[in-house]
CSV table of C-alpha atoms in Angstrom, one decimal:
chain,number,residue,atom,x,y,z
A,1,UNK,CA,56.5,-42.8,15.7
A,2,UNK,CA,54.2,-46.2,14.8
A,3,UNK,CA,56.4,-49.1,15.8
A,4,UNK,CA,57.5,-51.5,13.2
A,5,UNK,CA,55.2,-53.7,11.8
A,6,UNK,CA,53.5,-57.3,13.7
A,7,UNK,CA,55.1,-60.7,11.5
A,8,UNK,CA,55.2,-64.0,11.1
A,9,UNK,CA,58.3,-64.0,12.8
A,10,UNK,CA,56.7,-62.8,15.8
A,11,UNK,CA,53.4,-64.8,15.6
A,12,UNK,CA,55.8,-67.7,15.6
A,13,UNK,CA,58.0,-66.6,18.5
A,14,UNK,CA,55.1,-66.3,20.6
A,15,UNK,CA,53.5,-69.9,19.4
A,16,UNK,CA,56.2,-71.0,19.9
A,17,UNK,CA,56.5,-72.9,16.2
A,18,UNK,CA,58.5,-72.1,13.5
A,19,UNK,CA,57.8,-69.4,11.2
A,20,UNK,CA,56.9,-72.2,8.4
A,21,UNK,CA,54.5,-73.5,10.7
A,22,UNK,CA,52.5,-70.4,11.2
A,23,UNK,CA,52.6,-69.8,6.7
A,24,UNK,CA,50.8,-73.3,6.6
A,25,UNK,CA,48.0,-72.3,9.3
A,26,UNK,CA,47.5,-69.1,7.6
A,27,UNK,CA,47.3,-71.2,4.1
A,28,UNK,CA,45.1,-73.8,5.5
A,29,UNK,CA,47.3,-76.5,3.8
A,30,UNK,CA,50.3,-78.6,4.4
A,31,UNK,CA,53.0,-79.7,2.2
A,32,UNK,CA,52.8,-84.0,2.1
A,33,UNK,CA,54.8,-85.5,4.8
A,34,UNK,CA,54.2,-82.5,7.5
A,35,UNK,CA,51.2,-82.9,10.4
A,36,UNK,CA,50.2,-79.7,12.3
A,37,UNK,CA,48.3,-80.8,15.6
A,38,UNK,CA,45.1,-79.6,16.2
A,39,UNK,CA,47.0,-78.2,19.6
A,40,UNK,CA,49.6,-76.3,17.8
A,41,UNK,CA,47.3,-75.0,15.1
A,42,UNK,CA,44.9,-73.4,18.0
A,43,UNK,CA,48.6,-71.8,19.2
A,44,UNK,CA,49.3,-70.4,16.6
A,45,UNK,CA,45.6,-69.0,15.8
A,46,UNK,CA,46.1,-67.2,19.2
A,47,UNK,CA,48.8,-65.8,18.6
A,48,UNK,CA,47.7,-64.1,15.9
A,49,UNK,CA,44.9,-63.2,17.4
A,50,UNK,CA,46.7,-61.4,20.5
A,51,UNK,CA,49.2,-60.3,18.0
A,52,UNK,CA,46.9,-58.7,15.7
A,53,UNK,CA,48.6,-60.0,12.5
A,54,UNK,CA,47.4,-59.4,9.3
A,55,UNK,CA,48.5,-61.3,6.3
A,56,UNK,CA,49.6,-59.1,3.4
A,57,UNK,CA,49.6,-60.8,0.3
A,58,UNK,CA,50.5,-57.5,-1.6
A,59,UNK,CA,53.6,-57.3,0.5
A,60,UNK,CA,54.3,-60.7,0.2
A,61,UNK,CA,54.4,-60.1,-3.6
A,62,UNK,CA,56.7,-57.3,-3.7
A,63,UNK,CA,60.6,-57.1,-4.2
A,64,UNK,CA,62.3,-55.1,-1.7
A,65,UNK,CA,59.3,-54.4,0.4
A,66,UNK,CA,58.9,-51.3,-1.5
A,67,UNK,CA,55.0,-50.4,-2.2
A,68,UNK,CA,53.0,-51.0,-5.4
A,69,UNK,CA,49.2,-51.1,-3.8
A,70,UNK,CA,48.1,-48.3,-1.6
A,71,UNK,CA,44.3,-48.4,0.1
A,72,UNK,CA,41.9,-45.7,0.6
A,73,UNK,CA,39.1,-46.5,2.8
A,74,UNK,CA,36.0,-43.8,3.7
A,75,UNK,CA,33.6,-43.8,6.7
A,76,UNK,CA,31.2,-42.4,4.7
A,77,UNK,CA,29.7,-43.4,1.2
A,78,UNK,CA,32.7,-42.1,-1.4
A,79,UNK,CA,31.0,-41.2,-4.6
A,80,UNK,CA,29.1,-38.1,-5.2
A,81,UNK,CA,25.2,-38.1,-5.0
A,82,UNK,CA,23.8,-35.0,-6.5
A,83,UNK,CA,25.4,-31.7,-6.1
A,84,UNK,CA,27.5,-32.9,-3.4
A,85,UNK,CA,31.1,-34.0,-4.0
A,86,UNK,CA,32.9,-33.9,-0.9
A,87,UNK,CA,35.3,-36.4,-1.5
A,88,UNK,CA,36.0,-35.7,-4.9
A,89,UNK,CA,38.8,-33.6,-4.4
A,90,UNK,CA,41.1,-35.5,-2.2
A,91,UNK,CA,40.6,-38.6,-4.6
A,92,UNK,CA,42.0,-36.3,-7.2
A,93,UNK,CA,44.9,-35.3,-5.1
A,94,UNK,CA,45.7,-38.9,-4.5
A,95,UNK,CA,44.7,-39.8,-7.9
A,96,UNK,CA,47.5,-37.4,-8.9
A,97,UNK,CA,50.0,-38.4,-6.3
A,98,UNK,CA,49.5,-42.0,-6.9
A,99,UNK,CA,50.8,-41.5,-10.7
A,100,UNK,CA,53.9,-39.5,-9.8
A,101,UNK,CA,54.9,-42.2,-6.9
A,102,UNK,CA,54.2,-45.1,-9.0
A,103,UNK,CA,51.5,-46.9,-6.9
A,104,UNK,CA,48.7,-48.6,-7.7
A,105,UNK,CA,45.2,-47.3,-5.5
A,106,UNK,CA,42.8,-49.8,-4.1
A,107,UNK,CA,39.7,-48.3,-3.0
A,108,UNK,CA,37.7,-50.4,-0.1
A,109,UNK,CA,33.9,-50.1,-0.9
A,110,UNK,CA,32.3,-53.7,0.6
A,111,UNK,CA,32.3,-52.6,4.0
A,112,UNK,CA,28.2,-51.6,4.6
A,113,UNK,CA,27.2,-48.2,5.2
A,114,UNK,CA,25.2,-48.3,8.3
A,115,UNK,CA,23.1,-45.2,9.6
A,116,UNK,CA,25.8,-43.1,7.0
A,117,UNK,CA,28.7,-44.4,8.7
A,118,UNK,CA,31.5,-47.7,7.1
A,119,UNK,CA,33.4,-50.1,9.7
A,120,UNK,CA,36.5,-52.0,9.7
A,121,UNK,CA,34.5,-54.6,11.7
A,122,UNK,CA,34.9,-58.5,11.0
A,123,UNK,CA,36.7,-59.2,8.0
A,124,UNK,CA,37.6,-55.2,7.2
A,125,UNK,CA,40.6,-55.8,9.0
A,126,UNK,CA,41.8,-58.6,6.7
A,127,UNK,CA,40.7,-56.8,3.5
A,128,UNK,CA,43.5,-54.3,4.4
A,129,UNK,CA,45.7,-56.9,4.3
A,130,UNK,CA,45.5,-56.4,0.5
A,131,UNK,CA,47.3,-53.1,0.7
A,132,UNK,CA,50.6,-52.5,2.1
A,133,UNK,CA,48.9,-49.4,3.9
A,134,UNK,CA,45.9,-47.6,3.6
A,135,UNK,CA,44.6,-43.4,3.9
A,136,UNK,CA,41.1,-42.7,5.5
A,137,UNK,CA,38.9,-40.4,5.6
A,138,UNK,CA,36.0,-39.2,6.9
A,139,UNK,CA,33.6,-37.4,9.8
A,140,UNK,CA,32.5,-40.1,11.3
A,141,UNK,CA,35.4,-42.3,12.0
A,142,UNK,CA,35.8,-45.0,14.8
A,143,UNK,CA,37.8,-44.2,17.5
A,144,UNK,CA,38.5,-47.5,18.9
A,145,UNK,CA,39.4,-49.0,15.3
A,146,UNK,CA,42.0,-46.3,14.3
A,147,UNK,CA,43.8,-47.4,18.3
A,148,UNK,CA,43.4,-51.3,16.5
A,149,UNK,CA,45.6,-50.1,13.5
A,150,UNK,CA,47.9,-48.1,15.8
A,151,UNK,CA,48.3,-51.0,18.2
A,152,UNK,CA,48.8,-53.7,15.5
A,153,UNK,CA,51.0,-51.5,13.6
A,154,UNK,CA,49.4,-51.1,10.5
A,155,UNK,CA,50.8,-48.4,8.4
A,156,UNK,CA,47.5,-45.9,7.6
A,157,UNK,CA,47.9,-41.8,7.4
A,158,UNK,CA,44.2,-40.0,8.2
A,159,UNK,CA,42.8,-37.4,6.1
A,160,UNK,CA,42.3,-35.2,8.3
A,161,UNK,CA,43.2,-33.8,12.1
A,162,UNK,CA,42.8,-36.2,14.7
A,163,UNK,CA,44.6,-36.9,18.0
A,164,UNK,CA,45.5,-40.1,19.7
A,165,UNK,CA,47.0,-41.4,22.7
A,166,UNK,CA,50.8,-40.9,22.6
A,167,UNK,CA,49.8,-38.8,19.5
A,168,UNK,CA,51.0,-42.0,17.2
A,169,UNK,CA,48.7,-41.0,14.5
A,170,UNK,CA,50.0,-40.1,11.4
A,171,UNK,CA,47.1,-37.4,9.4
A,172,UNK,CA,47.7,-34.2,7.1
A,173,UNK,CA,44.9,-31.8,8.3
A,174,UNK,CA,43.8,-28.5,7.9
A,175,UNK,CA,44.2,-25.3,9.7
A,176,UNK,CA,40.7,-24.4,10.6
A,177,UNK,CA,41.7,-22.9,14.0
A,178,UNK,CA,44.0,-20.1,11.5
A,179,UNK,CA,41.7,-19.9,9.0
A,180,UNK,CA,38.8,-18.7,11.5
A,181,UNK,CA,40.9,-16.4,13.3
A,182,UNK,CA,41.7,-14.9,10.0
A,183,UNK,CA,37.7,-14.7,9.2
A,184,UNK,CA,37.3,-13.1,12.8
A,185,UNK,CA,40.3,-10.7,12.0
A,186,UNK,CA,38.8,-9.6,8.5
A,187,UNK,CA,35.4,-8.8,10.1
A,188,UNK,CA,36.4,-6.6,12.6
A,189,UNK,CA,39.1,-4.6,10.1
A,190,UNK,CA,36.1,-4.0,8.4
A,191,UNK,CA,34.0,-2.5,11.3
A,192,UNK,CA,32.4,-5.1,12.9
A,193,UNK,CA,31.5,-6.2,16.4
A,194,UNK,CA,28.5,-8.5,16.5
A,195,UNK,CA,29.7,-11.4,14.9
A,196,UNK,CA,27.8,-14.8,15.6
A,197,UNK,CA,29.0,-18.2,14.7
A,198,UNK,CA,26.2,-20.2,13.6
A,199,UNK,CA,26.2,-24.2,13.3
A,200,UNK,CA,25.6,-26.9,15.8
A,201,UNK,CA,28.8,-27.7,18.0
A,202,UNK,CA,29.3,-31.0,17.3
A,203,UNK,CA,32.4,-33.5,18.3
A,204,UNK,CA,34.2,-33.6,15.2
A,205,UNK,CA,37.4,-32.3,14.7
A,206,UNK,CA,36.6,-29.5,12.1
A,207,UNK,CA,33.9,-27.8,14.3
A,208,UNK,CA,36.0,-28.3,17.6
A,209,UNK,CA,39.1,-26.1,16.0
A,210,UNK,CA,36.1,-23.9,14.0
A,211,UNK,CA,35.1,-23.1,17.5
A,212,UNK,CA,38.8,-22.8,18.9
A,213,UNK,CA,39.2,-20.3,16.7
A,214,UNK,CA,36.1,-18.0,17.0
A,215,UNK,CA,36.9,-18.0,20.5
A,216,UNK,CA,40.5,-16.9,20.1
A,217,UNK,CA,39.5,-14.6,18.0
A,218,UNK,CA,36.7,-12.3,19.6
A,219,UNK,CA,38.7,-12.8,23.0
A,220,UNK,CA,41.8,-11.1,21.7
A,221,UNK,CA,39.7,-8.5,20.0
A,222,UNK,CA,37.5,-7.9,23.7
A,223,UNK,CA,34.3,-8.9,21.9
A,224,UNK,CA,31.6,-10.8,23.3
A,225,UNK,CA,30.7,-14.7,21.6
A,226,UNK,CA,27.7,-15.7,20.5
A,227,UNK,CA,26.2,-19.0,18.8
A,228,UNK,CA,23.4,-19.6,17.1
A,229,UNK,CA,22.6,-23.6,17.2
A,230,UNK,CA,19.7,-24.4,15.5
A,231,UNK,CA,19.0,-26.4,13.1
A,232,UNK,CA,15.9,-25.0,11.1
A,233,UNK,CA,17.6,-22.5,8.7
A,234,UNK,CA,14.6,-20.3,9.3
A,235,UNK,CA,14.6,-20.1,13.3
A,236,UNK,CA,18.4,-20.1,13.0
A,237,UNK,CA,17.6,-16.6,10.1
A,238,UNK,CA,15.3,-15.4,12.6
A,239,UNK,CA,17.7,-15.6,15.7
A,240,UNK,CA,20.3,-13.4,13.8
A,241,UNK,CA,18.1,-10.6,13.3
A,242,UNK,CA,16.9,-11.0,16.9
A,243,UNK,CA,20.8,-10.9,18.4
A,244,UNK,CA,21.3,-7.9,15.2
A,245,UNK,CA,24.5,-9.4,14.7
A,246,UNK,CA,26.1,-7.4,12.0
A,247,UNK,CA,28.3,-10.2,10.8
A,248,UNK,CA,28.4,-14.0,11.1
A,249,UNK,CA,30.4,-17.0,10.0
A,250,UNK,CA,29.1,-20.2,8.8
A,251,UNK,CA,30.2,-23.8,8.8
A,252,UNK,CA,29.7,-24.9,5.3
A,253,UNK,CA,27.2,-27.5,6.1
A,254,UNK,CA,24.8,-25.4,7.3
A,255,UNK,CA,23.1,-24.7,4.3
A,256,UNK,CA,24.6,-21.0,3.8
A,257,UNK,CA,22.1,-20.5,0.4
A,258,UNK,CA,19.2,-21.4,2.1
A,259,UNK,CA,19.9,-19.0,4.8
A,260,UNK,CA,21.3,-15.9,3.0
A,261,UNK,CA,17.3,-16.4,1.4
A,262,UNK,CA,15.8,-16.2,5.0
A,263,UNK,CA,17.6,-13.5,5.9
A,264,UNK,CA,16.7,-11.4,2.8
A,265,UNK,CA,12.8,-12.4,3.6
A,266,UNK,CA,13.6,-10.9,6.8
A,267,UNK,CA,14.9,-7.7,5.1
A,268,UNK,CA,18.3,-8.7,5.8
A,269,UNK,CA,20.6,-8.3,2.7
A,270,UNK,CA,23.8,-10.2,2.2
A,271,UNK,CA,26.4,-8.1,2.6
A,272,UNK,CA,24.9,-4.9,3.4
A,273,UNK,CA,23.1,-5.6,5.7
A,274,UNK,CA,24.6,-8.8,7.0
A,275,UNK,CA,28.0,-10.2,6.4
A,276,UNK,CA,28.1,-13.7,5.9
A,277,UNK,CA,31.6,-15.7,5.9
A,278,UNK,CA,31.8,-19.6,5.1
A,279,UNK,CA,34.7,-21.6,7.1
A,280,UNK,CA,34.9,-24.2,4.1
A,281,UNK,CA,33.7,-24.9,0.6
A,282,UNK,CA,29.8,-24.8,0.6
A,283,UNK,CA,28.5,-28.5,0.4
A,284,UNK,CA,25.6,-27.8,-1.4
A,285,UNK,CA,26.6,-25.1,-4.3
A,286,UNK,CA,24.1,-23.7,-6.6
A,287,UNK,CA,24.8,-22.6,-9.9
A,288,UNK,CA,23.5,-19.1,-9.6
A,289,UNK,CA,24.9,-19.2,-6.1
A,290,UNK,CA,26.7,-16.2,-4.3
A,291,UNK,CA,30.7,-16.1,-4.5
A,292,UNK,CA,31.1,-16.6,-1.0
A,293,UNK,CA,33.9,-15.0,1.1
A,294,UNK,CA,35.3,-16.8,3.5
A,295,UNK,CA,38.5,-19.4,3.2
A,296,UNK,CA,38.6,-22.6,1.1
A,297,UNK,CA,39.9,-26.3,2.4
A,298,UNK,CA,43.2,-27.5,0.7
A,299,UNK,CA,41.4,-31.0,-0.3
A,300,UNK,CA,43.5,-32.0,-3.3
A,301,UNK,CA,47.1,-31.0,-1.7
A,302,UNK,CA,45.8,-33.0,1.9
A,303,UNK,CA,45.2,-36.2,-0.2
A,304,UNK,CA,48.0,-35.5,-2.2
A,305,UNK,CA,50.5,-35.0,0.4
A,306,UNK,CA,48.6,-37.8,3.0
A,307,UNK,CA,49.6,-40.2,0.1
A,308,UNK,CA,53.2,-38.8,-0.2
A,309,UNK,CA,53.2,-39.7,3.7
A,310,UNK,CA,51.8,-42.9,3.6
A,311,UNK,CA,54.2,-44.4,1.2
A,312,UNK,CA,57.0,-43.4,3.6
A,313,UNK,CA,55.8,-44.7,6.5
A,314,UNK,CA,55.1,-48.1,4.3
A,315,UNK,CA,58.4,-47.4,3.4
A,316,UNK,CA,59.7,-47.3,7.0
A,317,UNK,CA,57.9,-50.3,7.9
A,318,UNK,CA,60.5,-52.6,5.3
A,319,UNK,CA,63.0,-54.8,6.3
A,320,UNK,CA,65.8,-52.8,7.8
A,321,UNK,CA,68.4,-54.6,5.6
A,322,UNK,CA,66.1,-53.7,2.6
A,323,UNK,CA,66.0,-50.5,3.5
A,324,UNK,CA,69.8,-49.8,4.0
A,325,UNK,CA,70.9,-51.5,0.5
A,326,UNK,CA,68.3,-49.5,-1.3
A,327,UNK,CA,69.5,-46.3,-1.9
A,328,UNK,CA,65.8,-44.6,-3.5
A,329,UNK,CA,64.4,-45.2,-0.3
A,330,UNK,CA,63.1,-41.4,1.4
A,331,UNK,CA,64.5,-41.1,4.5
A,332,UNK,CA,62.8,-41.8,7.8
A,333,UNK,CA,59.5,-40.1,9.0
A,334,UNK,CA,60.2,-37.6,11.7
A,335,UNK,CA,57.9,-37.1,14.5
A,336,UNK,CA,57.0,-33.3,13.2
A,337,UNK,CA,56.0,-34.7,9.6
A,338,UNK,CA,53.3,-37.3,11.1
A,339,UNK,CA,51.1,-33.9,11.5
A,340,UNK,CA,51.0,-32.1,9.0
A,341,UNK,CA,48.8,-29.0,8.8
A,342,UNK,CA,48.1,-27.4,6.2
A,343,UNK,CA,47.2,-23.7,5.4
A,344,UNK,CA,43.2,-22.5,4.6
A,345,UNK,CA,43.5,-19.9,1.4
A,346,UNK,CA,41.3,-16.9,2.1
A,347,UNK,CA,38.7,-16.4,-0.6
A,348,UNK,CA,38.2,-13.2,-1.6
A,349,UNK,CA,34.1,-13.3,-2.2
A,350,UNK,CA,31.1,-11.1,-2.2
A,351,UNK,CA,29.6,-11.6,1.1
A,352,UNK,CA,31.2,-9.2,3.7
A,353,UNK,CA,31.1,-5.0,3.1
A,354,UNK,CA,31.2,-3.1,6.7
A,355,UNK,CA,28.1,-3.1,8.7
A,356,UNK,CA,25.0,-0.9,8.2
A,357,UNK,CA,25.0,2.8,10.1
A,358,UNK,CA,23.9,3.3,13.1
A,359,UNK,CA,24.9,-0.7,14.1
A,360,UNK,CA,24.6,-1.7,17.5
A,361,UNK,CA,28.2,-2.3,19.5
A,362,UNK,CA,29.4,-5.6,20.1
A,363,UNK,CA,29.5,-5.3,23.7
A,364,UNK,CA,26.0,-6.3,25.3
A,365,UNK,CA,24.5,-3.3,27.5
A,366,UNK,CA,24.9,-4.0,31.4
């Protein structure tokens, strides 16, 4: 569980000043009769800098410590630029949340992208002090900045699976491990035994359980794996009529339209002759695209119920004497509810029929 949060209480405990003292550092002025020494004020500036304090004026602001101002901060740039909405859904979901709990939502947008990428760097850190906690989101995150929020006690939920030391992280994810084990399943019901999982086996989390599950799967079944990395759409085509896999899935980023049209060049049809299964929303739908089979992400539930989360461990992080006299409060976080998983819905589709007669077996010829 995240430990309570850092105060003033203990900045001043470890400066050794009172806890008025460290208010009128933070404030940069003094009521008229009352000297802070330049020695004192460096004090207490260490102390919050070993601390990791963070002033919250939002909290500051608020009766009972209950939360009115929740922050939603992305690693990568938030708004949809063409066809491509990824984000779009969760901010519905806590859009929606947001209204039924009562909160106000403060997006953080002034932090620079850089190479695609946001950072809490330099004053992102004190901009969170806005918010009384904050969700985030995003591929690309900072490893050694989500240990900063754990460490300093922060309250923050992440959209999305991710694992930290002590596992002290508090996220609502999604099952891709199940969800491609399910795919994998449905294939070989229907026949098949050359499936390839195409996409470039990256770090993040969604591709590491992606891949967790495609190896599951074909193990349990006795089939051989096989991966197709390559980024050209049109080598990547041409590799899966090389290996004359049958069936393959597809991380959604992959460009699944562009392919299924270098396949059929290659007198490959989708289905009939190949099976083609997306482990996520595409990100780049077309209007007259294919409805593809595969399983969907949960994006407006995770943001909705990463919100839901986020306000009780805000909640949690009150004053204890608050918390006890205040009867509305939820109760307490439990270890098992700061990982939350949540299920992939199959989608039913167009793109996977049995394979073609006379189709090779999925075992590879000694």
């Amino acid at each position: 569980m995240p430990r309570r949060r850092i105060t003033q209480t203990d900045v001043a405990a470890m400066a050794g000043v009172s806890q008025a003292t460290v208010s009128f550092v933070l404030n940069g002025s003094t009521p008229a009769g009352v000297r802070i020494s330049e020695e004192t004020r460096q004090r207490v500036l260490d102390a919050i800098r070993i601390t990791g304090y963070t002033a919250n004026p939002a909290a500051q602001r608020l009766a009972g410590g209950l939360a009115q101002i929740l922050g939603v901060f992305t690693y990568e740039a938030t708004f949809p630029r063409a066809s491509r909405d990824f984000y779009g859904p969760f901010l519905t979901g806590i859009e929606h949340a947001a209204e039924r709990l009562g909160v106000d939502i403060l997006l953080f947008t002034s932090a620079p992208v850089a190479d695609g990428r946001r950072r809490l760097t330099r004053d992102g850190w004190q901009r969170l002090g806005v918010a009384d906690g904050c969700l985030l989101l995003g591929q690309h995150e900072h490893r050694g900045e989500l240990q900063h929020l754990l460490d300093t006690n922060y309250p923050f939920v992440f959209i999305g699976k991710r694992g930290s030391d002590g596992g002290r992280l508090p996220y609502v994810g999604a099952d891709y491990v199940g969800g491609t084990v399910r795919q994998i399943d449905r294939l070989v019901a229907h026949g098949h035994q050359r499936i390839g999982y195409v996409g470039m086996r990256g770090t993040d989390q969604p591709t590491l359980d992606r891949v967790e599950g495609y190896r599951d799967a074909m193990k349990s079944h006795g089939l051989t794996t096989r991966f197709v990395e390559l980024e050209d759409v049109a080598a990547t085509a041409a590799e899966i009529v090389d290996q004359r896999f049958t069936a393959v899935v597809v991380a959604p980023e992959n460009h699944p339209e562009e392919l299924a049209d270098e396949l059929e060049r290659r007198g490959r049809r989708v289905p009939d002759d190949v099976s083609v299964l997306l482990l996520g929303q595409p990100h780049h739908p077309r209007r007259d695209g294919r409805q593809w089979s595969g399983f969907s992400v949960p994006r407006e539930e995770m943001g909705a119920r990463a919100l839901y989360l986020l306000s009780r461990l805000v909640s949690d992080d009150g004053p204890r004497r608050e918390r006890e006299r205040d009867a509305r409060r939820p109760a307490a976080v439990t270890e098992a509810e700061l990982h939350q998983i949540l299920v992939c819905p199959d989608v039913e589709g167009a793109t996977v029929a049995p394979p073609p007669a006379g189709a090779p077996p999925g075992a590879d010829a000694p």
